[in-house]
Amino acid sequence: MTGIAVLGSTNMDLVAYVARAPKLGETVTGREFRTVPGGKGANQAVAAARAGGEVTIMGAVGSDAFGDQLRQTLISSGVDIDLLRTADGPSGTAHIVVDDDGGNAIVVVPGANGTVTALAPGDETLIATADLLLLQLELPLSAVLDGARAARRHGVRTVLTPAPAQPLSDELLSAVDLLVPNEHEAATLTGTADPHQAAVELLRKVPEVVITLGAAGSLHASRDTEPFTVFAPEVTAVDTTGAGDTFVGTLAVALGERRPMAEALRWASAAAALCVQRHGASTSMPYRSEIDNAS
Ligand code: RIB
């Protein structure tokens, strides 16, 4: 079984479904409201566990009722939460608007995630024994860098999802093995909106890149191979929240199983396509048998 360590956020997603998102200063009436466990770290952990990985998450939930629900969701998906701490105060929350096309806009309030500024006791031992470490950018950058450095010390493959988009130091990028931005994040990191050009730029900093292109699939580029695109299955999206996290969590399991990159990307795309056809983040992530049937 692929051992996956996730150092990342847990959020309670507070989701309003609307015909169209409001502009600044405007009020619109929503159709429905849901609370759904999410957070990029927890989402990647849940996706990887459901895809068949042996997954442990490091991070923090708050001491509120959301914290209990977030822990329960992880446990029920088979994620080990022994290294998930409880910080005094509120859990992370994500305030999400999902429109009729399934697109979303998100405001994240870090809460407990903001208290994770460095690795905690036990975290490095876990990282050392994992096949892969998954990182995102919803924890303070100091913790992300700490995790990436620990993985480098122990020769563990590090996968970074650079979301939410922000400029990153060369120090962090030099400790990353595989970077998985979406088009918008790739543009933020490189200043170019063309994914092929962005991939070329990113390869100056990291050895391997997968740029996710939404419904158009994903673009793989590395320093040693020719770039190639894997197309995504054609589906009708109702909610794209967590699709990128599903893609990364599933991809990590496939890579840990030493599947060739193109096959791993097809499997991850199938999982993300299943995710967007359902509502919510963790609630929409598929199990391994479903991904196998769809790919
Ligand atoms: O990537 C999707 C996630 O981003 C949501 O679950 C939300 O919590 C935000 O962090």
Short mmCIF file of C-alpha atoms and ligand atoms in Angstrom, two decimals:
data_model
loop_
_atom_site.label_atom_id
_atom_site.label_comp_id
_atom_site.label_asym_id
_atom_site.label_seq_id
_atom_site.Cartn_x
_atom_site.Cartn_y
_atom_site.Cartn_z
CA MET A 1 0.00 0.00 0.00
CA THR A 2 1.26 3.45 -0.84
CA GLY A 3 2.15 5.40 2.31
CA ILE A 4 1.05 9.00 1.92
CA ALA A 5 1.75 11.78 4.40
CA VAL A 6 -0.31 14.93 4.03
CA LEU A 7 0.74 18.15 5.74
CA GLY A 8 -2.17 20.48 5.18
CA SER A 9 -5.37 22.26 6.06
CA THR A 10 -8.74 21.12 7.28
CA ASN A 11 -11.68 23.47 6.74
CA MET A 12 -15.40 23.33 7.20
CA ASP A 13 -16.78 24.47 3.85
CA LEU A 14 -19.85 26.73 4.14
CA VAL A 15 -21.30 26.48 0.67
CA ALA A 16 -24.02 28.60 -0.95
CA TYR A 17 -25.39 27.36 -4.28
CA VAL A 18 -26.51 30.27 -6.48
CA ALA A 19 -27.50 30.83 -10.10
CA ARG A 20 -24.60 33.24 -10.45
CA ALA A 21 -22.03 34.62 -8.00
CA PRO A 22 -22.67 38.18 -6.73
CA LYS A 23 -20.43 41.06 -7.79
CA LEU A 24 -18.84 43.18 -5.03
CA GLY A 25 -21.58 45.26 -3.38
CA GLU A 26 -24.37 43.06 -4.78
CA THR A 27 -26.68 40.65 -2.93
CA VAL A 28 -28.11 37.60 -4.65
CA THR A 29 -30.51 34.97 -3.33
CA GLY A 30 -29.07 31.48 -3.03
CA ARG A 31 -30.85 28.23 -3.78
CA GLU A 32 -29.29 26.01 -1.13
CA PHE A 33 -26.74 25.97 1.72
CA ARG A 34 -24.56 23.07 2.84
CA THR A 35 -21.78 22.55 5.36
CA VAL A 36 -19.26 20.12 3.91
CA PRO A 37 -15.91 19.00 5.37
CA GLY A 38 -13.10 20.26 3.16
CA GLY A 39 -9.73 22.00 3.21
CA LYS A 40 -7.11 21.26 0.60
CA GLY A 41 -5.03 19.06 2.90
CA ALA A 42 -7.98 17.05 4.21
CA ASN A 43 -9.43 16.75 0.71
CA GLN A 44 -6.20 15.32 -0.69
CA ALA A 45 -5.98 12.96 2.29
CA VAL A 46 -9.56 11.72 1.80
CA ALA A 47 -9.10 11.32 -1.96
CA ALA A 48 -5.88 9.35 -1.48
CA ALA A 49 -7.36 7.11 1.20
CA ARG A 50 -10.45 6.37 -0.89
CA ALA A 51 -8.21 5.61 -3.87
CA GLY A 52 -6.40 2.98 -1.80
CA GLY A 53 -3.52 4.79 -0.07
CA GLU A 54 -2.46 4.43 3.54
CA VAL A 55 -2.81 8.06 4.54
CA THR A 56 -1.88 10.13 7.61
CA ILE A 57 -2.67 13.83 7.93
CA MET A 58 -0.62 16.38 9.90
CA GLY A 59 -2.15 19.75 10.79
CA ALA A 60 -4.73 21.13 13.20
CA VAL A 61 -8.45 21.45 13.71
CA GLY A 62 -10.04 23.87 16.15
CA SER A 63 -11.59 23.13 19.55
CA ASP A 64 -15.09 23.88 18.17
CA ALA A 65 -17.83 21.56 16.90
CA PHE A 66 -16.47 21.81 13.34
CA GLY A 67 -13.22 20.31 14.62
CA ASP A 68 -15.06 17.16 15.77
CA GLN A 69 -16.88 16.86 12.44
CA LEU A 70 -13.67 17.33 10.45
CA ARG A 71 -11.94 14.62 12.48
CA GLN A 72 -14.88 12.22 12.02
CA THR A 73 -14.91 12.71 8.25
CA LEU A 74 -11.21 11.87 8.01
CA ILE A 75 -11.60 8.79 10.21
CA SER A 76 -14.59 7.51 8.24
CA SER A 77 -12.59 7.75 5.01
CA GLY A 78 -9.75 5.75 6.56
CA VAL A 79 -7.30 8.63 7.17
CA ASP A 80 -5.04 8.29 10.22
CA ILE A 81 -5.46 11.42 12.38
CA ASP A 82 -2.95 10.65 15.15
CA LEU A 83 -0.88 13.68 14.09
CA LEU A 84 -3.85 16.03 13.64
CA ARG A 85 -3.67 18.41 16.59
CA THR A 86 -6.44 20.41 18.25
CA ALA A 87 -5.75 24.12 18.58
CA ASP A 88 -7.73 26.31 20.99
CA GLY A 89 -10.18 28.39 18.96
CA PRO A 90 -12.10 27.98 15.71
CA SER A 91 -11.40 25.48 12.95
CA GLY A 92 -10.56 26.70 9.47
CA THR A 93 -13.58 27.68 7.40
CA ALA A 94 -14.04 28.17 3.67
CA HIS A 95 -16.87 30.39 2.49
CA ILE A 96 -17.80 29.13 -0.94
CA VAL A 97 -20.20 30.27 -3.65
CA VAL A 98 -20.96 27.65 -6.33
CA ASP A 99 -22.79 28.83 -9.46
CA ASP A 100 -24.99 26.96 -11.92
CA ASP A 101 -21.99 26.04 -14.09
CA GLY A 102 -20.33 24.33 -11.11
CA GLY A 103 -17.66 27.04 -10.85
CA ASN A 104 -16.77 28.47 -7.45
CA ALA A 105 -15.30 31.43 -5.58
CA ILE A 106 -13.78 30.80 -2.14
CA VAL A 107 -12.73 32.86 0.88
CA VAL A 108 -10.66 30.81 3.36
CA VAL A 109 -10.37 31.87 7.01
CA PRO A 110 -7.45 29.79 8.36
CA GLY A 111 -8.51 29.40 12.04
CA ALA A 112 -6.58 26.45 13.52
CA ASN A 113 -4.63 25.97 10.29
CA GLY A 114 -2.88 29.28 11.02
CA THR A 115 -1.37 27.83 14.20
CA VAL A 116 0.60 25.22 12.24
CA THR A 117 3.81 27.16 11.73
CA ALA A 118 6.30 24.28 11.86
CA LEU A 119 6.45 20.50 12.01
CA ALA A 120 5.30 19.11 15.36
CA PRO A 121 6.84 16.18 17.28
CA GLY A 122 6.26 12.96 15.35
CA ASP A 123 5.72 14.65 11.98
CA GLU A 124 9.23 14.12 10.64
CA THR A 125 9.21 10.45 11.69
CA LEU A 126 6.02 9.96 9.70
CA ILE A 127 7.37 11.81 6.67
CA ALA A 128 10.54 9.69 6.75
CA THR A 129 8.52 6.47 6.36
CA ALA A 130 6.09 7.73 3.68
CA ASP A 131 6.32 7.10 -0.07
CA LEU A 132 5.08 10.61 -0.83
CA LEU A 133 4.46 13.87 1.02
CA LEU A 134 1.55 16.03 -0.19
CA LEU A 135 1.71 19.77 0.48
CA GLN A 136 -0.57 22.70 -0.39
CA LEU A 137 -0.52 26.36 0.64
CA GLU A 138 -3.32 26.67 3.19
CA LEU A 139 -0.89 26.34 6.13
CA PRO A 140 1.69 29.03 6.98
CA LEU A 141 4.56 28.84 4.47
CA SER A 142 7.05 28.17 7.30
CA ALA A 143 5.36 24.81 7.96
CA VAL A 144 5.18 23.96 4.26
CA LEU A 145 8.91 24.64 3.92
CA ASP A 146 9.64 22.63 7.07
CA GLY A 147 7.74 19.67 5.62
CA ALA A 148 9.43 19.89 2.22
CA ARG A 149 12.88 20.08 3.83
CA ALA A 150 12.14 17.05 6.03
CA ALA A 151 11.00 15.07 2.99
CA ARG A 152 14.19 16.06 1.13
CA ARG A 153 16.33 14.92 4.09
CA HIS A 154 14.70 11.49 3.93
CA GLY A 155 14.52 11.15 0.15
CA VAL A 156 10.69 11.23 0.13
CA ARG A 157 8.97 12.43 -3.07
CA THR A 158 7.22 15.75 -2.44
CA VAL A 159 4.14 16.87 -4.38
CA LEU A 160 3.14 20.53 -3.95
CA THR A 161 -0.20 21.97 -4.99
CA PRO A 162 0.55 25.73 -5.07
CA ALA A 163 -2.94 26.77 -4.00
CA PRO A 164 -4.16 29.30 -3.02
CA ALA A 165 -1.99 30.92 -5.70
CA GLN A 166 0.91 33.03 -4.46
CA PRO A 167 4.53 33.68 -5.41
CA LEU A 168 6.89 31.08 -3.89
CA SER A 169 10.52 31.22 -2.83
CA ASP A 170 13.20 29.34 -4.75
CA GLU A 171 14.06 27.72 -1.43
CA LEU A 172 10.65 26.03 -1.26
CA LEU A 173 10.47 25.13 -4.94
CA SER A 174 13.94 23.58 -4.82
CA ALA A 175 12.66 21.07 -2.25
CA VAL A 176 9.69 20.04 -4.43
CA ASP A 177 9.78 17.02 -6.79
CA LEU A 178 6.42 17.43 -8.51
CA LEU A 179 4.44 20.66 -8.76
CA VAL A 180 0.72 20.44 -9.62
CA PRO A 181 -0.72 23.93 -10.25
CA ASN A 182 -3.90 24.70 -12.15
CA GLU A 183 -3.65 27.18 -15.05
CA HIS A 184 -4.32 30.17 -12.81
CA GLU A 185 -1.70 29.12 -10.26
CA ALA A 186 0.83 28.38 -13.01
CA ALA A 187 0.22 31.89 -14.38
CA THR A 188 0.74 33.43 -10.92
CA LEU A 189 4.04 31.59 -10.52
CA THR A 190 5.38 32.40 -13.99
CA GLY A 191 3.57 35.49 -15.26
CA THR A 192 2.44 33.67 -18.40
CA ALA A 193 -1.09 32.49 -19.15
CA ASP A 194 0.06 29.92 -21.72
CA PRO A 195 0.33 26.59 -19.85
CA HIS A 196 3.00 25.21 -22.22
CA GLN A 197 5.15 28.27 -21.71
CA ALA A 198 4.42 28.22 -17.97
CA ALA A 199 5.57 24.59 -17.82
CA VAL A 200 8.86 25.54 -19.48
CA GLU A 201 9.36 28.32 -16.92
CA LEU A 202 8.47 26.10 -13.98
CA LEU A 203 10.93 23.40 -15.05
CA ARG A 204 13.70 25.86 -14.27
CA LYS A 205 12.67 25.54 -10.61
CA VAL A 206 11.24 22.02 -10.21
CA PRO A 207 12.07 18.78 -12.06
CA GLU A 208 8.49 17.78 -12.92
CA VAL A 209 5.18 19.62 -13.43
CA VAL A 210 1.57 18.68 -14.04
CA ILE A 211 -0.64 21.66 -14.94
CA THR A 212 -4.31 20.86 -14.54
CA LEU A 213 -6.46 22.37 -17.29
CA GLY A 214 -9.97 21.73 -15.95
CA ALA A 215 -12.22 20.07 -18.52
CA ALA A 216 -9.30 20.09 -20.98
CA GLY A 217 -7.32 17.59 -18.89
CA SER A 218 -3.74 17.98 -17.70
CA LEU A 219 -0.34 18.81 -19.15
CA HIS A 220 2.72 16.87 -17.98
CA ALA A 221 6.23 18.22 -18.41
CA SER A 222 9.54 17.12 -16.95
CA ARG A 223 13.20 17.87 -17.51
CA ASP A 224 13.75 14.37 -18.99
CA THR A 225 10.68 13.73 -21.17
CA GLU A 226 8.64 15.32 -23.96
CA PRO A 227 5.56 17.19 -22.67
CA PHE A 228 2.20 15.46 -23.20
CA THR A 229 -1.47 16.16 -22.46
CA VAL A 230 -3.95 13.72 -20.96
CA PHE A 231 -7.56 14.55 -21.81
CA ALA A 232 -10.25 14.53 -19.13
CA PRO A 233 -13.47 12.52 -19.52
CA GLU A 234 -16.34 14.69 -20.81
CA VAL A 235 -18.87 15.17 -18.01
CA THR A 236 -21.36 17.77 -16.84
CA ALA A 237 -20.01 19.52 -13.75
CA VAL A 238 -22.37 20.46 -10.91
CA ASP A 239 -19.66 21.51 -8.41
CA THR A 240 -15.92 21.67 -9.12
CA THR A 241 -14.94 22.21 -5.45
CA GLY A 242 -12.23 19.74 -4.47
CA ALA A 243 -11.68 18.46 -8.02
CA GLY A 244 -8.02 19.53 -8.01
CA ASP A 245 -7.50 17.89 -4.61
CA THR A 246 -9.15 14.69 -5.81
CA PHE A 247 -6.83 14.71 -8.80
CA VAL A 248 -3.70 15.12 -6.65
CA GLY A 249 -4.69 12.59 -3.96
CA THR A 250 -5.53 9.97 -6.57
CA LEU A 251 -2.43 10.74 -8.63
CA ALA A 252 -0.26 10.27 -5.52
CA VAL A 253 -1.65 6.77 -4.96
CA ALA A 254 -1.02 5.80 -8.58
CA LEU A 255 2.54 7.17 -8.48
CA GLY A 256 3.19 5.32 -5.21
CA GLU A 257 2.08 2.16 -7.02
CA ARG A 258 4.74 2.96 -9.63
CA ARG A 259 2.26 3.28 -12.46
CA PRO A 260 3.55 5.10 -15.57
CA MET A 261 2.79 8.84 -15.46
CA ALA A 262 0.31 8.82 -18.39
CA GLU A 263 -1.70 6.01 -16.82
CA ALA A 264 -1.57 7.70 -13.39
CA LEU A 265 -2.86 10.94 -14.92
CA ARG A 266 -5.72 9.16 -16.69
CA TRP A 267 -6.73 7.54 -13.40
CA ALA A 268 -6.54 10.85 -11.54
CA SER A 269 -8.58 12.56 -14.29
CA ALA A 270 -11.26 9.89 -14.01
CA ALA A 271 -11.43 10.52 -10.25
CA ALA A 272 -11.68 14.30 -10.71
CA ALA A 273 -14.40 13.83 -13.34
CA LEU A 274 -16.42 11.78 -10.85
CA CYS A 275 -15.87 14.47 -8.19
CA VAL A 276 -17.25 17.35 -10.28
CA GLN A 277 -20.49 15.47 -10.94
CA ARG A 278 -21.32 15.53 -7.21
CA HIS A 279 -21.77 18.32 -4.66
CA GLY A 280 -19.17 19.36 -2.08
CA ALA A 281 -15.51 18.59 -1.45
CA SER A 282 -14.87 15.48 0.67
CA THR A 283 -18.43 14.29 0.02
CA SER A 284 -17.78 14.03 -3.71
CA MET A 285 -14.52 12.07 -3.72
CA PRO A 286 -14.73 8.64 -5.34
CA TYR A 287 -13.60 5.26 -4.01
CA ARG A 288 -11.05 3.12 -5.84
CA SER A 289 -13.63 0.78 -7.42
CA GLU A 290 -15.52 3.74 -8.85
CA ILE A 291 -12.33 5.20 -10.32
CA ASP A 292 -11.40 1.82 -11.83
CA ASN A 293 -14.86 1.50 -13.39
CA ALA A 294 -14.68 5.01 -14.84
CA SER A 295 -11.16 4.77 -16.30
O1 RIB B 1 -9.63 22.92 -2.92
C1 RIB B 1 -10.92 23.01 -2.39
C2 RIB B 1 -10.87 23.47 -0.97
O2 RIB B 1 -10.37 24.77 -0.95
C3 RIB B 1 -12.21 23.54 -0.28
O3 RIB B 1 -12.58 22.33 0.32
C4 RIB B 1 -12.03 24.67 0.69
O4 RIB B 1 -11.90 24.25 2.01
C5 RIB B 1 -10.80 25.42 0.23
O5 RIB B 1 -9.80 25.29 1.13
#
